[in-house]
XYZ file of C-alpha atoms in Angstrom:
316
model
C 41.931 35.818 39.546
C 41.918 33.743 42.824
C 43.408 30.215 42.801
C 39.877 28.992 43.642
C 38.388 30.435 40.455
C 41.307 28.739 38.247
C 40.390 25.334 39.846
C 36.912 26.113 38.959
C 37.227 26.917 35.497
C 39.536 23.729 35.255
C 36.644 21.580 36.411
C 33.975 23.343 34.355
C 36.311 22.809 31.405
C 36.279 19.036 32.074
C 32.469 19.051 32.522
C 32.228 20.867 29.039
C 34.359 18.159 27.577
C 31.993 15.446 28.704
C 28.898 17.033 27.139
C 29.054 14.914 24.006
C 29.098 11.632 26.084
C 26.527 12.854 28.325
C 24.000 13.591 25.129
C 24.938 10.278 23.749
C 24.570 8.200 26.928
C 21.965 9.962 28.909
C 24.310 10.124 31.846
C 27.803 10.711 32.478
C 29.587 10.092 35.994
C 32.698 12.454 35.083
C 30.434 15.117 33.979
C 28.588 14.880 37.185
C 31.763 14.719 39.223
C 33.272 18.060 37.565
C 29.868 19.909 37.925
C 29.448 19.046 41.536
C 33.159 19.670 42.430
C 33.229 22.871 40.199
C 30.072 24.506 42.109
C 31.831 23.430 45.292
C 35.088 25.104 44.371
C 33.349 28.326 43.069
C 31.550 28.583 46.447
C 34.914 28.680 48.174
C 35.888 31.994 46.675
C 35.489 34.462 49.343
C 33.227 36.951 47.464
C 31.020 34.182 46.119
C 30.837 32.492 49.724
C 29.745 35.827 51.263
C 26.976 36.401 48.597
C 25.563 32.958 48.765
C 25.749 32.553 52.514
C 23.821 36.081 53.093
C 21.021 34.265 50.849
C 21.091 30.968 52.835
C 20.705 32.793 56.272
C 24.045 34.132 57.027
C 25.227 31.355 59.423
C 27.784 29.671 57.138
C 25.422 27.090 55.580
C 27.429 27.680 52.509
C 30.270 25.720 54.108
C 27.770 22.705 54.722
C 27.081 22.981 51.107
C 30.577 23.130 49.965
C 31.630 19.971 51.833
C 28.308 18.059 50.699
C 28.977 19.124 46.890
C 32.507 18.031 47.151
C 31.716 14.726 48.569
C 29.140 13.892 46.023
C 31.723 15.144 43.243
C 34.337 12.719 44.483
C 31.624 10.010 44.699
C 30.882 10.330 41.094
C 34.526 10.283 40.294
C 35.187 7.240 42.261
C 32.344 5.486 40.335
C 33.365 6.776 36.933
C 37.267 5.420 37.533
C 36.124 2.235 38.845
C 33.617 1.476 36.167
C 35.910 2.257 33.509
C 38.817 0.120 34.991
C 37.909 -2.439 37.495
C 35.423 -5.457 37.278
C 31.577 -4.620 38.248
C 30.724 -4.341 41.911
C 28.349 -6.856 42.598
C 27.548 -5.832 46.193
C 23.992 -4.720 46.976
C 23.545 -0.820 46.020
C 22.930 0.343 49.699
C 26.321 -1.368 50.869
C 28.127 0.286 47.918
C 26.631 3.867 48.572
C 26.827 3.720 52.207
C 30.033 5.584 52.593
C 28.331 8.433 50.777
C 25.058 8.548 52.434
C 26.805 8.083 55.914
C 29.105 11.017 55.077
C 26.115 13.069 54.047
C 24.147 12.378 56.948
C 26.838 13.057 59.587
C 27.801 16.263 58.123
C 24.535 18.365 59.338
C 24.968 16.775 62.678
C 28.525 17.954 63.469
C 27.755 21.308 61.560
C 24.846 22.056 64.141
C 27.014 20.702 67.069
C 30.033 22.988 66.138
C 27.836 26.058 66.685
C 25.983 28.408 64.150
C 28.044 31.548 63.777
C 27.807 34.643 61.558
C 29.195 34.389 57.913
C 32.877 33.711 57.865
C 34.542 31.755 54.978
C 37.256 30.801 57.561
C 35.810 27.740 59.369
C 38.697 26.227 61.178
C 39.122 27.573 64.897
C 36.058 30.068 64.627
C 33.349 27.983 66.432
C 32.352 27.332 69.954
C 32.869 23.631 69.807
C 36.310 22.997 68.105
C 36.110 19.360 68.341
C 32.615 19.195 66.444
C 34.027 21.834 64.115
C 37.102 19.698 63.347
C 35.109 16.449 62.974
C 32.771 18.352 60.642
C 35.799 19.267 58.360
C 37.522 15.890 59.029
C 34.424 14.030 57.581
C 35.045 15.497 54.077
C 38.755 15.097 54.313
C 38.615 11.608 54.990
C 36.233 10.846 52.389
C 38.210 12.591 49.738
C 41.345 10.565 50.946
C 39.206 7.480 50.883
C 37.894 7.984 47.295
C 41.156 9.175 45.798
C 43.233 6.345 47.460
C 40.765 3.700 46.092
C 41.125 5.575 42.664
C 44.941 5.501 42.818
C 45.000 1.983 43.865
C 42.849 0.854 41.078
C 44.905 2.700 38.697
C 48.104 1.169 39.837
C 46.370 -2.106 39.560
C 44.861 -1.911 35.811
C 46.915 0.748 33.946
C 49.543 -1.493 32.832
C 47.011 -3.584 31.208
C 45.565 -0.935 29.178
C 46.115 0.462 25.572
C 48.110 3.528 25.014
C 45.756 6.402 25.407
C 43.984 4.854 28.380
C 47.280 3.966 29.885
C 48.565 7.830 29.640
C 45.085 9.275 30.663
C 44.472 6.885 33.860
C 48.206 7.187 34.903
C 47.632 11.119 35.225
C 44.559 10.231 37.086
C 46.224 7.933 39.633
C 49.028 10.477 39.969
C 46.545 13.108 40.516
C 44.549 11.034 43.049
C 47.857 9.982 44.841
C 48.851 13.612 45.286
C 45.918 14.150 46.992
C 46.325 11.873 49.817
C 49.317 14.052 51.435
C 47.106 17.140 50.842
C 44.393 15.564 52.930
C 46.722 14.251 55.540
C 48.092 17.932 55.940
C 44.710 19.266 56.421
C 43.447 16.615 58.736
C 46.506 17.419 61.093
C 45.517 20.972 60.781
C 41.981 20.237 61.996
C 43.438 18.095 64.907
C 45.761 20.885 65.807
C 42.951 23.306 66.030
C 40.703 20.972 68.174
C 43.697 19.902 70.496
C 46.554 22.559 70.549
C 49.012 19.816 72.050
C 48.716 17.604 68.994
C 51.340 17.977 66.269
C 50.917 21.073 63.759
C 50.534 20.520 60.178
C 53.641 20.309 57.919
C 53.238 23.412 56.039
C 52.586 21.961 52.482
C 51.270 24.320 49.776
C 47.927 22.393 49.688
C 45.923 24.937 47.318
C 48.715 24.784 44.762
C 48.955 20.833 45.184
C 45.129 20.681 44.881
C 45.204 22.693 41.595
C 47.783 20.474 40.273
C 45.812 17.309 41.289
C 42.818 18.648 39.710
C 44.598 19.596 36.456
C 46.176 16.024 36.385
C 42.665 14.269 37.021
C 40.976 16.469 34.524
C 43.301 16.117 31.674
C 43.715 12.457 32.534
C 39.840 11.882 32.182
C 40.086 13.860 28.930
C 42.809 11.992 26.997
C 40.860 8.577 26.373
C 37.585 10.113 24.862
C 39.718 12.754 22.574
C 41.989 9.987 21.580
C 39.139 7.544 20.866
C 37.563 10.538 18.752
C 40.757 11.008 16.789
C 41.076 7.309 16.195
C 37.350 7.305 14.775
C 38.031 9.963 12.433
C 41.211 8.428 11.170
C 39.516 5.131 10.766
C 36.682 6.906 8.766
C 39.107 8.405 6.442
C 40.849 5.230 5.778
C 37.415 3.539 5.161
C 36.640 6.120 2.621
C 39.890 5.950 0.925
C 39.604 2.095 0.869
C 36.052 2.206 -0.797
C 37.205 4.506 -3.478
C 40.301 2.392 -4.590
C 38.558 -0.863 -4.056
C 35.547 0.360 -6.138
C 38.016 1.173 -9.055
C 39.501 -2.243 -8.810
C 35.992 -3.783 -8.907
C 35.064 -1.768 -11.943
C 38.155 -2.844 -13.729
C 37.830 -6.371 -12.752
C 34.104 -6.869 -13.629
C 33.879 -4.931 -16.794
C 30.373 -6.274 -17.699
C 28.811 -4.350 -20.688
C 25.008 -3.845 -20.743
C 24.373 -5.534 -17.458
C 24.152 -4.792 -13.813
C 27.686 -4.399 -12.776
C 27.062 -5.306 -9.122
C 26.808 -8.953 -8.223
C 25.304 -8.018 -4.854
C 23.158 -5.399 -3.482
C 24.605 -2.521 -1.764
C 23.721 -0.669 1.571
C 24.788 2.835 1.198
C 24.154 3.274 5.091
C 26.712 0.654 5.720
C 30.295 1.436 4.242
C 31.860 -1.569 6.025
C 29.283 -3.886 4.527
C 29.507 -2.244 0.972
C 33.415 -2.590 1.208
C 33.002 -6.446 2.288
C 30.616 -7.053 -0.873
C 32.830 -5.292 -3.233
C 35.830 -7.388 -2.186
C 33.481 -10.716 -2.400
C 32.441 -9.333 -6.024
C 36.123 -8.996 -6.925
C 37.158 -12.398 -5.736
C 34.177 -14.181 -7.442
C 35.152 -12.364 -10.630
C 38.694 -13.409 -10.430
C 37.630 -16.953 -9.607
C 35.343 -17.091 -12.621
C 38.004 -15.462 -14.880
C 40.683 -18.134 -14.075
C 44.252 -17.433 -13.832
C 44.850 -16.462 -17.385
C 41.718 -14.113 -17.386
C 42.747 -12.257 -14.303
C 42.585 -8.553 -14.576
C 44.013 -7.679 -11.217
C 47.649 -6.326 -11.036
C 49.953 -7.758 -8.273
C 49.536 -4.218 -6.619
C 45.878 -4.417 -6.784
C 46.009 -7.907 -5.427
C 48.331 -6.894 -2.469
C 46.053 -4.048 -1.531
C 42.937 -6.128 -1.619
C 44.609 -8.512 0.781
C 45.828 -5.781 3.179
C 42.355 -4.398 3.217
C 40.385 -7.622 3.733
C 42.787 -8.345 6.776
C 42.168 -5.064 8.174
C 38.318 -5.120 7.428
C 37.917 -7.648 10.346
C 39.771 -5.505 12.818
C 39.411 -1.697 12.873
C 39.272 -0.472 9.393
């Protein structure tokens, strides 16, 4: 299995992990980012590239598609990260989205100027107009560097203020995005050297391996907060269920009303938090009516009631 297919599987795995939020909210920027980037990475695989490009006319239009999909994917990732961490951007929509539309508009221009050639997954150095070819590639590389650099900076700024699961997750996102910057610098140097052979050559970094590491870091980092949230929700539900059972037993022992309605207040079976609150009110009211000498609460019961009551207002 090629490295690009491994990267594709990692991205599609991230998309699969975001299906539930997508269904719940109707949209999910992380899902969109993973899908666009996943399709782009899949097309990079040589076998897939040849098949798709023949369908599209056999003139390397697939390369234009790869770059455009990657740019859109990074844009969605950029939007997801910034909306999760930083204050809302109040600038007009056209100004916020200008980097995306400008990039997508210029790509076809430099693609055509580079010259149409028969299907060849190797783009660099294979076109008549090498300067236009380099500019076409650099458009995507610069956009990726801009988006990842912005995400890394926002992570560095806001991560220390986050709670644990978000801090861990977005630290990984920031690290993955920061790792992308030397990768993009390496690839930009390579493009410049192809257009101008007298320019310094690339440094020889293992870009594909570093790309995969960056994708894994970002993917896992974006998955940690929602997974931790679901685990916390299940844990809270279990604690609530246990509290309902134990408080109900204390309530029954405290009220001990024969031949009448044992509930002083109506109950709502669809709202366990409200039910728990009402039972606590019933118990304290019964204790108040019974007086100190008539109390049926043990010290353990009273301590537990106070604990549940304090937690009920927070996360229980």
